[in-house]
Amino acid sequence: MSLTIVPVDPANRPFFAGLVSGCDVSQPLSPDAVAAIHAGMDRFAVLVFRDQRIDDAQQIAFSRSLGPLEQATGDIAAPEDRRLSMDINDISNLDKDERVLARDDRRRLFGLGNQLWHSDSSFKPVPAKYSILSARRIPAGGGNTEFADMRAAYDALDDDMKREIHDLICLHSQLFSRAILGFTDFTEAEREKWAPVRQRLVRRHPSTGRLSLYLASHAGAIEGWPVPEARALLRDLTEHATQRQLVYAHVWRQHDLVMWDNRATMHRARRYDHAEVRDMRRTTLTNEVSSLDEAPHPLEAIRLPA
Ligand SMILES: [Fe+2]
């Protein structure tokens, strides 16, 4: 069984989002398969694996074969209320007894932040590399996940904008993204845990060398800029980056596994009926270094035509 990858939508998006065949993620991967997945991620930034009936242990083993995992410290559930291990981010609407959360449950309201465009764990000093999301149970309708190609978004900026943003540093926090939705009900401990962290606005992909816009709804300030001006620019860039021609909308089937590179994409979940079960489980590879360590070459901005 050899692993092959073709574009999900060759006519409209030949270089973004690939469909993988010939890979059973419940089984140990050969070195060739690991290399093919990394090469596919470098090319497509999003990979879709269909019909992967896996349990948590298999998802963790598959993920670890691609790199070290980060821990689910971005979740809001208290340790005693967690449904899943710390190796897995719980992207469901279920409590630890598998009951659907009440509409006004604090954990659900916090989780609605996933409906804003973001890059996973950009609020951590060392953010996420790949996210690997397994659809265990899905609602009858809605709940798509949309992905935006932040390499293409960067490339499509005009040179004046590229020059202006080349070395900007943003501050990211879950407090910023939730405040957009009017969720400000944080404990002192949570405010401390999610104090803003610094991330580059333009980062270089370590294996492809491509530059991308590193945006997220978690970004609420730019160092050295007045806050309203920073937020206006971040909103403007986000609108630019999420034009429909740069977006792939994934319509989930049960047992889909979708993997994306958080260094090169943003994503958001779409609405669904909150009374239906949606059980998605995410393992996450750590990027191991900060985006601050993935700066474009200093001469790059100078080379841009004035
Ligand atoms: Fe996410």
Short mmCIF file of C-alpha atoms and ligand atoms in Angstrom, two decimals:
data_model
loop_
_atom_site.label_atom_id
_atom_site.label_comp_id
_atom_site.label_asym_id
_atom_site.label_seq_id
_atom_site.Cartn_x
_atom_site.Cartn_y
_atom_site.Cartn_z
CA MET A 1 0.00 0.00 0.00
CA SER A 2 1.77 3.15 -1.12
CA LEU A 3 0.78 6.57 0.10
CA THR A 4 -0.39 9.03 -2.52
CA ILE A 5 -1.61 12.60 -2.21
CA VAL A 6 -3.67 14.54 -4.76
CA PRO A 7 -5.20 18.02 -4.47
CA VAL A 8 -8.67 18.00 -2.90
CA ASP A 9 -9.79 20.62 -5.42
CA PRO A 10 -7.35 20.54 -8.37
CA ALA A 11 -9.28 23.06 -10.45
CA ASN A 12 -9.41 25.84 -7.85
CA ARG A 13 -6.75 25.02 -5.26
CA PRO A 14 -4.02 22.84 -6.78
CA PHE A 15 -1.50 23.78 -4.07
CA PHE A 16 -3.70 23.85 -0.95
CA ALA A 17 -5.34 20.88 0.82
CA GLY A 18 -4.40 17.35 -0.26
CA LEU A 19 -6.36 14.12 -0.13
CA VAL A 20 -4.30 11.17 1.13
CA SER A 21 -4.87 7.58 0.09
CA GLY A 22 -2.96 4.39 0.88
CA CYS A 23 -2.43 5.22 4.55
CA ASP A 24 -3.95 3.42 7.55
CA VAL A 25 -3.11 5.64 10.51
CA SER A 26 -4.03 2.91 13.01
CA GLN A 27 -0.89 1.02 11.93
CA PRO A 28 2.77 1.94 12.49
CA LEU A 29 4.06 4.16 9.67
CA SER A 30 7.06 3.21 7.55
CA PRO A 31 9.87 5.79 7.30
CA ASP A 32 8.77 6.38 3.68
CA ALA A 33 5.21 7.10 4.79
CA VAL A 34 6.42 9.56 7.46
CA ALA A 35 8.55 11.34 4.84
CA ALA A 36 5.64 11.42 2.37
CA ILE A 37 3.31 12.97 4.96
CA HIS A 38 5.83 15.70 5.86
CA ALA A 39 6.43 16.41 2.16
CA GLY A 40 2.66 16.52 1.61
CA MET A 41 2.24 18.95 4.50
CA ASP A 42 4.97 21.18 3.09
CA ARG A 43 3.19 21.25 -0.26
CA PHE A 44 -0.51 21.32 0.70
CA ALA A 45 -0.49 22.57 4.37
CA VAL A 46 -3.76 20.63 4.95
CA LEU A 47 -4.12 16.86 4.48
CA VAL A 48 -7.36 14.87 4.58
CA PHE A 49 -7.35 11.16 5.49
CA ARG A 50 -10.74 9.47 5.02
CA ASP A 51 -12.16 6.43 6.86
CA GLN A 52 -9.69 6.30 9.76
CA ARG A 53 -11.43 4.40 12.56
CA ILE A 54 -9.04 4.99 15.42
CA ASP A 55 -9.04 5.20 19.19
CA ASP A 56 -7.12 7.70 21.30
CA ALA A 57 -4.06 5.47 21.72
CA GLN A 58 -3.79 4.99 17.94
CA GLN A 59 -4.21 8.72 17.31
CA ILE A 60 -1.46 9.50 19.82
CA ALA A 61 0.88 6.85 18.38
CA PHE A 62 0.32 8.10 14.81
CA SER A 63 0.90 11.71 15.90
CA ARG A 64 4.07 10.88 17.83
CA SER A 65 5.51 9.19 14.75
CA LEU A 66 5.46 12.65 13.11
CA GLY A 67 6.99 14.60 16.02
CA PRO A 68 6.73 15.49 19.71
CA LEU A 69 3.28 16.38 21.07
CA GLU A 70 2.22 19.44 23.00
CA GLN A 71 -0.03 19.09 26.04
CA ALA A 72 -3.65 20.26 26.15
CA THR A 73 -2.95 23.19 28.46
CA GLY A 74 -5.11 25.54 26.39
CA ASP A 75 -8.33 23.86 27.55
CA ILE A 76 -10.49 25.50 30.18
CA ALA A 77 -11.87 22.37 31.92
CA ALA A 78 -10.55 21.73 35.43
CA PRO A 79 -8.28 18.66 35.62
CA GLU A 80 -10.92 16.67 37.52
CA ASP A 81 -13.51 17.49 34.82
CA ARG A 82 -11.41 16.43 31.84
CA ARG A 83 -12.90 13.77 29.54
CA LEU A 84 -9.63 12.96 27.73
CA SER A 85 -5.93 12.65 28.52
CA MET A 86 -3.62 15.67 28.47
CA ASP A 87 -2.24 14.41 25.13
CA ILE A 88 -5.57 15.27 23.49
CA ASN A 89 -7.41 18.58 23.11
CA ASP A 90 -11.10 17.96 23.60
CA ILE A 91 -12.88 19.74 20.71
CA SER A 92 -16.25 18.21 21.63
CA ASN A 93 -19.40 19.52 23.26
CA LEU A 94 -19.37 16.70 25.84
CA ASP A 95 -18.61 16.48 29.56
CA LYS A 96 -16.66 13.66 31.19
CA ASP A 97 -19.86 11.58 31.43
CA GLU A 98 -20.41 11.96 27.65
CA ARG A 99 -23.39 14.29 28.13
CA VAL A 100 -23.87 17.27 25.83
CA LEU A 101 -22.88 20.51 27.60
CA ALA A 102 -25.70 22.91 28.48
CA ARG A 103 -26.04 25.86 26.13
CA ASP A 104 -24.73 28.27 28.79
CA ASP A 105 -21.97 25.99 30.11
CA ARG A 106 -18.77 27.96 30.58
CA ARG A 107 -16.69 25.30 28.77
CA ARG A 108 -19.01 25.48 25.75
CA LEU A 109 -18.95 29.28 25.65
CA PHE A 110 -15.16 29.26 25.84
CA GLY A 111 -15.05 26.66 23.06
CA LEU A 112 -17.07 28.93 20.77
CA GLY A 113 -13.79 30.81 20.29
CA ASN A 114 -12.96 28.05 17.80
CA GLN A 115 -15.46 29.71 15.45
CA LEU A 116 -13.10 32.67 15.06
CA TRP A 117 -10.20 32.40 12.60
CA HIS A 118 -7.11 31.25 14.46
CA SER A 119 -3.91 29.24 14.46
CA ASP A 120 -3.74 26.65 17.25
CA SER A 121 -1.74 27.51 20.37
CA SER A 122 -0.45 30.84 19.01
CA PHE A 123 -1.14 31.99 22.59
CA LYS A 124 1.67 29.73 23.85
CA PRO A 125 5.30 30.91 23.76
CA VAL A 126 6.12 27.79 21.74
CA PRO A 127 3.10 27.38 19.48
CA ALA A 128 1.74 24.41 17.52
CA LYS A 129 3.23 22.82 14.41
CA TYR A 130 0.67 20.31 13.08
CA SER A 131 -2.83 19.80 14.44
CA ILE A 132 -4.40 16.37 13.84
CA LEU A 133 -8.17 16.30 14.25
CA SER A 134 -10.17 13.07 14.32
CA ALA A 135 -13.95 13.15 13.77
CA ARG A 136 -15.36 10.48 16.08
CA ARG A 137 -18.98 11.65 16.01
CA ILE A 138 -20.40 14.50 13.96
CA PRO A 139 -23.73 16.35 13.84
CA ALA A 140 -26.14 15.79 10.93
CA GLY A 141 -25.33 19.19 9.45
CA GLY A 142 -23.04 22.20 9.90
CA GLY A 143 -19.78 22.10 11.84
CA ASN A 144 -17.51 22.42 8.79
CA THR A 145 -13.92 23.46 9.41
CA GLU A 146 -12.54 26.13 7.08
CA PHE A 147 -8.86 26.59 6.32
CA ALA A 148 -7.14 29.68 4.92
CA ASP A 149 -3.78 29.51 3.10
CA MET A 150 -1.56 32.05 4.86
CA ARG A 151 1.32 31.55 2.40
CA ALA A 152 -0.90 32.61 -0.48
CA ALA A 153 -2.26 35.43 1.69
CA TYR A 154 1.25 36.75 2.28
CA ASP A 155 2.20 36.43 -1.39
CA ALA A 156 -0.90 38.42 -2.40
CA LEU A 157 0.00 41.45 -0.25
CA ASP A 158 1.38 44.46 -2.05
CA ASP A 159 5.04 45.36 -1.51
CA ASP A 160 4.30 48.39 0.69
CA MET A 161 2.38 46.20 3.10
CA LYS A 162 5.04 43.47 3.03
CA ARG A 163 7.65 46.06 3.94
CA GLU A 164 5.55 47.59 6.71
CA ILE A 165 4.75 44.32 8.48
CA HIS A 166 8.04 42.53 7.87
CA ASP A 167 9.34 42.77 11.45
CA LEU A 168 6.19 43.38 13.47
CA ILE A 169 5.64 41.43 16.68
CA CYS A 170 2.08 40.67 17.83
CA LEU A 171 0.84 39.79 21.30
CA HIS A 172 -1.40 36.72 21.43
CA SER A 173 -3.70 35.57 24.25
CA GLN A 174 -6.86 33.53 24.64
CA LEU A 175 -8.10 36.49 26.69
CA PHE A 176 -8.06 38.60 23.49
CA SER A 177 -9.88 36.06 21.30
CA ARG A 178 -12.62 35.37 23.87
CA ALA A 179 -13.13 39.07 24.53
CA ILE A 180 -14.14 39.43 20.86
CA LEU A 181 -17.15 37.22 21.68
CA GLY A 182 -17.86 38.99 24.96
CA PHE A 183 -16.45 36.15 27.05
CA THR A 184 -14.46 37.83 29.82
CA ASP A 185 -15.30 35.48 32.69
CA PHE A 186 -11.73 34.44 33.53
CA THR A 187 -10.28 33.58 36.93
CA GLU A 188 -7.11 35.28 38.13
CA ALA A 189 -5.24 32.00 37.59
CA GLU A 190 -6.45 31.82 33.97
CA ARG A 191 -5.47 35.45 33.35
CA GLU A 192 -2.01 34.66 34.63
CA LYS A 193 -1.73 31.39 32.69
CA TRP A 194 -2.79 33.08 29.43
CA ALA A 195 -0.80 36.28 29.74
CA PRO A 196 0.00 37.57 26.22
CA VAL A 197 2.95 36.03 24.37
CA ARG A 198 5.03 37.48 21.51
CA GLN A 199 4.83 36.09 17.97
CA ARG A 200 6.10 37.37 14.63
CA LEU A 201 3.46 38.58 12.17
CA VAL A 202 5.52 37.27 9.26
CA ARG A 203 7.31 33.96 9.70
CA ARG A 204 9.44 31.78 7.51
CA HIS A 205 8.59 28.09 7.15
CA PRO A 206 11.71 26.19 8.21
CA SER A 207 11.52 23.52 5.50
CA THR A 208 9.98 25.29 2.51
CA GLY A 209 11.43 28.76 3.16
CA ARG A 210 8.07 30.31 2.27
CA LEU A 211 6.82 33.31 4.21
CA SER A 212 3.35 33.37 5.70
CA LEU A 213 1.14 35.74 7.63
CA TYR A 214 0.93 34.50 11.19
CA LEU A 215 -2.46 35.75 12.31
CA ALA A 216 -5.07 34.54 14.79
CA SER A 217 -8.00 36.01 16.68
CA HIS A 218 -5.71 35.53 19.69
CA ALA A 219 -3.60 38.44 18.39
CA GLY A 220 -4.80 41.58 20.18
CA ALA A 221 -1.88 43.99 19.98
CA ILE A 222 1.24 44.88 18.00
CA GLU A 223 4.34 45.92 19.90
CA GLY A 224 4.94 49.67 19.64
CA TRP A 225 1.54 50.40 18.09
CA PRO A 226 -1.58 52.00 19.63
CA VAL A 227 -4.08 49.19 20.29
CA PRO A 228 -6.92 50.47 18.04
CA GLU A 229 -4.53 50.94 15.12
CA ALA A 230 -3.07 47.46 15.68
CA ARG A 231 -6.48 45.84 15.81
CA ALA A 232 -7.62 47.67 12.69
CA LEU A 233 -4.58 46.37 10.80
CA LEU A 234 -4.99 42.82 12.14
CA ARG A 235 -8.65 42.86 11.13
CA ASP A 236 -7.77 44.17 7.69
CA LEU A 237 -5.11 41.47 7.19
CA THR A 238 -7.51 38.79 8.40
CA GLU A 239 -10.15 39.91 5.89
CA HIS A 240 -7.52 39.80 3.17
CA ALA A 241 -6.30 36.33 4.23
CA THR A 242 -9.74 34.76 4.38
CA GLN A 243 -11.06 35.73 0.96
CA ARG A 244 -13.01 32.77 -0.35
CA GLN A 245 -10.51 31.91 -3.06
CA LEU A 246 -7.88 31.30 -0.34
CA VAL A 247 -10.19 29.09 1.74
CA TYR A 248 -10.84 25.34 1.71
CA ALA A 249 -14.03 24.34 3.57
CA HIS A 250 -13.85 20.79 4.90
CA VAL A 251 -17.21 19.02 5.11
CA TRP A 252 -16.66 16.34 7.73
CA ARG A 253 -17.51 12.68 7.39
CA GLN A 254 -17.38 10.46 10.44
CA HIS A 255 -13.85 8.96 10.85
CA ASP A 256 -12.16 11.69 8.83
CA LEU A 257 -8.74 12.68 10.10
CA VAL A 258 -7.56 16.12 9.02
CA MET A 259 -4.06 17.47 9.64
CA TRP A 260 -2.94 21.07 9.14
CA ASP A 261 0.21 23.10 9.53
CA ASN A 262 -0.49 25.96 11.94
CA ARG A 263 2.56 27.84 10.64
CA ALA A 264 1.01 28.16 7.19
CA THR A 265 -2.77 28.20 7.78
CA MET A 266 -5.59 29.64 9.86
CA HIS A 267 -8.81 27.77 10.49
CA ARG A 268 -12.23 28.14 12.08
CA ALA A 269 -15.14 25.88 12.95
CA ARG A 270 -18.63 26.72 11.70
CA ARG A 271 -21.87 26.57 13.69
CA TYR A 272 -23.90 23.42 14.28
CA ASP A 273 -26.91 22.41 16.38
CA HIS A 274 -25.64 22.60 19.97
CA ALA A 275 -28.00 19.81 21.10
CA GLU A 276 -26.31 17.29 18.77
CA VAL A 277 -23.10 15.48 19.64
CA ARG A 278 -19.89 16.62 17.97
CA ASP A 279 -16.95 14.62 19.25
CA MET A 280 -13.67 15.78 17.70
CA ARG A 281 -10.31 14.98 19.25
CA ARG A 282 -7.13 16.86 18.46
CA THR A 283 -3.55 15.83 18.94
CA THR A 284 -1.04 18.59 18.36
CA LEU A 285 2.64 18.58 17.47
CA THR A 286 4.68 21.25 19.16
CA ASN A 287 6.67 23.57 16.93
CA GLU A 288 9.53 23.19 19.45
CA VAL A 289 10.63 26.80 18.80
CA SER A 290 8.87 30.17 18.88
CA SER A 291 7.83 31.98 15.70
CA LEU A 292 10.40 34.55 16.86
CA ASP A 293 13.00 31.99 15.77
CA GLU A 294 11.47 31.78 12.26
CA ALA A 295 12.25 35.28 11.05
CA PRO A 296 12.49 36.05 7.34
CA HIS A 297 15.95 36.99 6.18
CA PRO A 298 16.62 40.63 7.18
CA LEU A 299 17.50 41.53 3.59
CA GLU A 300 14.20 40.22 2.29
CA ALA A 301 12.32 43.43 3.03
CA ILE A 302 15.06 45.52 1.46
CA ARG A 303 14.87 43.46 -1.72
CA LEU A 304 11.21 44.33 -2.11
CA PRO A 305 10.92 47.02 -4.76
CA ALA A 306 10.52 50.44 -3.15
FE FE B 1 -8.26 25.30 16.34
#
